[in-house]
Amino acid sequence: MKDKIKHEHDLGYKEILSHKKTFLEFLKSFVKKDWVNLIDEEKLILIDKEFILKDFKQEEADIVYKVNIDGKDIIFYVLLELQSKVDYRMPIRLLMYMTEIWREELNNAEDKIKKRKDYRLPSIVPIVLYNGKNKWTAARNFKEILNGYELFEENIIDFKYMLFDVNRMKEEELLEIANLVSSIFLLDQDVAIEEILKRLKLIGRILGKKGSKEQIQVFNRWMINVFKNRFDERIGEHIYKALEETNHMEVEEMISNLGRKIEEEFKHREEKGIQKGQIQERRGIAKKLLLMGMDITTIIKATGLSNDDIEKIKSEMN
């Protein structure tokens, strides 16, 4: 079940970032580089192929985009590292995936073009999206995993990948960005249910003002496939039903209704837990009174338990 949930999480993020407008919003919101402003959404091409090697098929998913900037082909390789533990092999894995992409480019290029002096492979920008609880501590520069790199810096391969560590992003910054991706990051962070409910209300207002119809549909699917799995099966089922019932509503009303249903369910569980605790306390008193030799009528009056309850306790004691 755990592997299935993680896989759904991968696919949830993959669907979100496979939407060109949303991917570009992600870059413009979280990558503080001048070249981001040179990307034209119309020129963004989603590559419909995975480059994940068999060794890691169950651990991750990836997204590949190609774009032409000033006549130069650039590839964005996004690795969705949605597992709880940090993988220190990350630089090696990224290099293998990047090599596969370049191999694909070479295989698809005509021989006469590849042999030209001015032939260039596309630059690859590696990006890692990580949502684990532990802080990311793997090397960011490839050379750091090579022995003796300090001696041969100019003669060895090196690159640095961009890392987006969801759980280390600041709430106020995500609220300031206020778009689909920042909203999902807010909900995906490892916080208490009370905080989730508070954020749901804020996100309803954000998406109600800024989210396109298509983005809101993507958000709904992410909620159904992923968010429900943060809770146990019964709560997850409540979320699913709430989303199904309110799918036709405006996004702010839909999310408000969802938050209310989750809140009601937790309140019901809390009350049920208190009642269960009270019954256990009464049963404990009944046991003590039975050991003292009191009659059943007196014990019923003292504890509020039924005759059947007392008989069952006697049976258990025997």
XYZ file of C-alpha atoms in Angstrom:
318
model
C 0.000 0.000 0.000
C 2.831 2.406 0.893
C 4.489 1.900 -2.523
C 1.142 2.490 -4.222
C 0.627 5.764 -2.345
C 4.120 6.961 -3.218
C 3.565 6.026 -6.848
C 0.285 7.966 -6.877
C 2.175 10.893 -5.390
C 4.713 10.724 -8.225
C 1.958 10.591 -10.822
C 0.090 13.435 -9.116
C 3.077 15.764 -9.394
C 3.836 14.476 -12.856
C 0.357 15.369 -14.090
C 0.580 18.835 -12.536
C 3.961 19.698 -14.037
C 3.102 18.122 -17.392
C 0.702 21.027 -17.890
C 2.843 23.578 -19.784
C 1.334 26.701 -18.244
C 1.798 25.281 -14.738
C 5.380 24.164 -15.424
C 6.280 27.644 -16.632
C 4.593 29.137 -13.542
C 6.711 26.783 -11.442
C 9.948 27.988 -13.098
C 9.019 31.655 -12.904
C 7.963 31.352 -9.257
C 10.836 29.296 -7.875
C 13.851 29.760 -10.192
C 15.482 33.140 -9.662
C 17.380 33.274 -12.957
C 17.182 35.782 -15.817
C 16.863 33.039 -18.453
C 13.442 32.042 -17.086
C 11.949 35.178 -18.640
C 13.233 34.114 -22.081
C 11.048 30.982 -22.158
C 8.044 31.184 -24.455
C 5.200 28.867 -23.421
C 4.356 28.230 -27.083
C 7.869 26.864 -27.650
C 7.826 24.529 -24.645
C 7.581 20.914 -25.790
C 6.802 18.082 -23.366
C 8.887 15.014 -24.259
C 6.627 11.987 -23.945
C 9.284 9.594 -22.711
C 10.710 8.499 -19.357
C 14.454 8.121 -18.865
C 14.240 6.340 -15.500
C 16.497 3.278 -15.420
C 15.104 -0.106 -14.350
C 17.018 0.069 -11.054
C 14.914 3.041 -9.911
C 11.530 2.402 -11.576
C 9.730 2.006 -8.250
C 11.398 5.000 -6.622
C 10.688 7.983 -8.826
C 9.150 9.579 -11.904
C 10.484 12.199 -14.281
C 9.360 14.958 -16.638
C 11.296 16.214 -19.666
C 10.724 19.486 -21.512
C 12.536 20.914 -24.512
C 12.503 24.600 -25.404
C 14.316 26.772 -27.922
C 15.833 29.951 -26.471
C 17.545 32.320 -28.880
C 17.986 29.524 -31.426
C 19.468 27.093 -28.901
C 17.722 23.890 -27.769
C 17.553 23.513 -23.983
C 16.214 20.509 -22.064
C 14.726 20.653 -18.565
C 14.980 17.329 -16.787
C 12.788 17.189 -13.659
C 13.248 14.210 -11.328
C 10.400 13.693 -8.851
C 12.128 12.356 -5.756
C 9.053 11.756 -3.626
C 10.324 9.420 -0.944
C 11.088 9.977 2.726
C 14.831 9.277 2.676
C 17.613 11.250 1.021
C 19.353 9.320 -1.765
C 23.068 10.153 -1.790
C 23.387 8.589 -5.254
C 21.463 11.496 -6.754
C 24.380 13.080 -8.710
C 25.213 9.674 -10.236
C 21.607 8.966 -11.158
C 21.166 12.363 -12.758
C 24.318 11.904 -14.820
C 23.009 8.546 -16.079
C 19.650 10.065 -17.053
C 21.294 13.049 -18.744
C 23.541 10.687 -20.695
C 20.462 8.747 -21.840
C 18.864 11.983 -23.063
C 21.980 12.959 -25.028
C 22.167 9.428 -26.452
C 18.565 9.815 -27.619
C 19.389 13.174 -29.215
C 22.358 11.679 -31.077
C 20.334 8.705 -32.281
C 17.651 11.004 -33.692
C 20.046 13.428 -35.409
C 21.094 12.902 -39.028
C 24.712 11.785 -39.545
C 25.570 14.745 -41.748
C 24.317 17.151 -39.054
C 26.192 15.381 -36.232
C 29.458 15.618 -38.191
C 29.269 19.367 -38.648
C 31.727 21.506 -36.720
C 28.967 23.670 -35.281
C 26.826 20.739 -34.085
C 25.891 21.067 -30.402
C 24.017 18.843 -28.016
C 21.254 20.595 -26.075
C 22.113 21.864 -22.598
C 20.305 19.908 -19.891
C 19.102 21.684 -16.752
C 18.654 19.006 -14.030
C 15.975 19.705 -11.421
C 15.074 17.614 -8.356
C 11.735 17.997 -6.579
C 11.894 16.407 -3.113
C 9.158 16.232 -0.457
C 10.707 13.993 2.233
C 10.600 14.804 5.948
C 14.390 14.746 6.317
C 16.455 17.698 5.135
C 18.212 17.089 1.795
C 21.912 16.488 2.507
C 23.127 14.775 -0.686
C 25.854 16.489 -2.746
C 24.520 19.122 -5.159
C 27.633 19.276 -7.357
C 28.585 16.111 -9.224
C 32.331 16.602 -8.638
C 31.800 16.308 -4.870
C 31.242 12.558 -5.173
C 34.579 12.071 -6.998
C 37.762 11.215 -5.116
C 40.467 13.839 -5.510
C 38.317 16.293 -7.463
C 40.208 19.175 -5.819
C 43.340 18.191 -7.754
C 41.714 17.995 -11.179
C 38.851 20.494 -11.140
C 39.289 21.684 -14.729
C 39.658 18.169 -16.117
C 36.715 16.326 -14.603
C 33.000 16.350 -15.337
C 30.799 18.542 -13.160
C 27.283 19.995 -12.968
C 24.996 21.306 -10.242
C 21.327 20.377 -10.093
C 18.554 22.621 -8.813
C 16.828 21.307 -5.696
C 13.314 22.125 -4.525
C 12.839 20.786 -0.996
C 9.087 21.107 -0.400
C 9.130 20.690 3.379
C 11.793 23.356 3.839
C 9.891 26.019 1.870
C 8.547 28.869 3.998
C 4.789 29.201 4.345
C 4.795 32.990 3.917
C 6.786 32.750 0.670
C 4.440 30.099 -0.758
C 1.412 32.222 0.146
C 3.025 35.232 -1.498
C 3.613 33.277 -4.738
C -0.058 32.260 -4.616
C -0.495 29.937 -7.600
C -1.347 26.275 -8.215
C 2.128 24.855 -7.535
C 2.719 26.889 -4.358
C -0.763 25.842 -3.132
C 0.081 22.173 -3.629
C 3.441 22.617 -1.888
C 1.577 24.170 1.072
C -0.733 21.153 1.332
C 2.060 18.641 0.787
C 4.182 19.873 3.695
C 4.361 17.686 6.792
C 2.118 19.700 9.129
C -0.682 18.950 11.621
C -4.299 18.533 10.466
C -5.261 21.869 12.070
C -2.676 23.622 9.904
C -3.899 21.742 6.811
C -7.458 22.981 7.453
C -6.225 26.554 7.862
C -4.250 26.354 4.618
C -7.181 24.836 2.725
C -9.207 28.002 3.378
C -6.384 30.226 2.140
C -5.826 28.071 -0.956
C -9.523 28.242 -1.835
C -9.212 32.017 -2.120
C -5.935 31.787 -4.095
C -7.194 29.339 -6.728
C -10.578 31.037 -6.874
C -8.866 34.219 -8.088
C -5.880 32.926 -10.068
C -6.473 29.314 -11.107
C -7.670 28.510 -14.624
C -10.454 25.944 -15.096
C -7.929 23.376 -16.344
C -5.579 23.991 -13.391
C -8.436 23.593 -10.915
C -9.346 20.246 -12.513
C -5.700 19.169 -12.175
C -5.753 20.293 -8.528
C -8.916 18.253 -7.873
C -7.322 15.118 -9.310
C -4.190 15.685 -7.220
C -6.366 15.955 -4.110
C -8.239 12.740 -4.932
C -5.166 10.667 -5.841
C -2.732 11.951 -3.244
C -4.064 14.146 -0.483
C -6.601 11.594 0.747
C -3.744 9.147 1.426
C -2.305 11.429 4.105
C -5.101 10.211 6.360
C -6.403 6.759 7.121
C -8.868 4.999 4.851
C -12.022 6.418 6.429
C -10.842 10.047 6.276
C -9.542 9.444 2.759
C -12.980 8.222 1.735
C -14.548 11.389 3.196
C -12.200 13.538 1.115
C -13.011 11.574 -2.016
C -16.769 11.891 -1.471
C -16.483 15.608 -0.668
C -14.575 16.258 -3.885
C -17.030 14.206 -5.928
C -20.024 16.012 -4.413
C -18.577 19.507 -4.819
C -16.812 19.121 -8.166
C -19.368 21.405 -9.853
C -18.906 24.198 -7.260
C -16.644 27.204 -7.466
C -13.178 26.294 -6.158
C -13.407 28.406 -2.987
C -16.741 26.854 -2.031
C -15.468 23.367 -2.915
C -12.348 23.644 -0.732
C -14.323 25.222 2.113
C -16.740 22.280 2.018
C -13.856 19.811 1.951
C -12.215 21.446 4.981
C -15.508 21.385 6.886
C -16.032 17.664 6.214
C -12.513 16.792 7.399
C -13.003 18.951 10.504
C -16.346 17.288 11.276
C -14.835 13.815 10.916
C -11.967 14.577 13.293
C -14.341 16.149 15.814
C -16.551 13.045 15.640
C -13.519 10.832 16.218
C -12.387 12.939 19.148
C -15.821 12.701 20.797
C -15.894 8.960 20.145
C -12.444 8.652 21.722
C -13.637 10.479 24.865
C -16.696 8.216 25.118
C -14.495 5.140 24.736
C -12.213 6.403 27.500
C -15.171 6.959 29.832
C -16.472 3.441 29.215
C -13.043 1.960 29.935
C -12.930 3.930 33.194
C -16.364 2.605 34.231
C -15.334 -0.942 33.381
C -12.296 -0.544 35.621
C -14.494 0.609 38.505
C -16.875 -2.309 37.915
C -13.993 -4.804 38.151
C -12.876 -3.350 41.475
C -16.416 -3.489 42.880
C -16.839 -7.105 41.734
C -13.585 -8.012 43.478
C -14.956 -6.347 46.614
C -17.991 -8.662 46.411
C -20.653 -6.050 45.663
C -23.886 -7.193 44.040
C -24.596 -6.491 40.357
C -27.538 -4.119 41.028
C -25.321 -1.809 43.112
C -22.519 -1.922 40.490
C -24.997 -0.990 37.713
C -26.141 2.033 39.730
C -22.544 3.060 40.518
C -21.151 2.757 36.971
C -24.108 3.226 34.604
C -23.144 0.017 32.802
C -25.782 -2.506 31.735
C -26.370 -5.934 33.263
C -24.906 -7.526 30.106
C -21.780 -5.357 30.463
C -21.276 -6.501 34.058
C -21.827 -10.153 33.141
C -19.263 -9.835 30.332
C -16.717 -8.299 32.741
C -17.332 -11.164 35.202
C -16.776 -13.674 32.382
C -13.526 -11.977 31.381
C -12.310 -11.985 35.006
C -13.088 -15.666 35.367
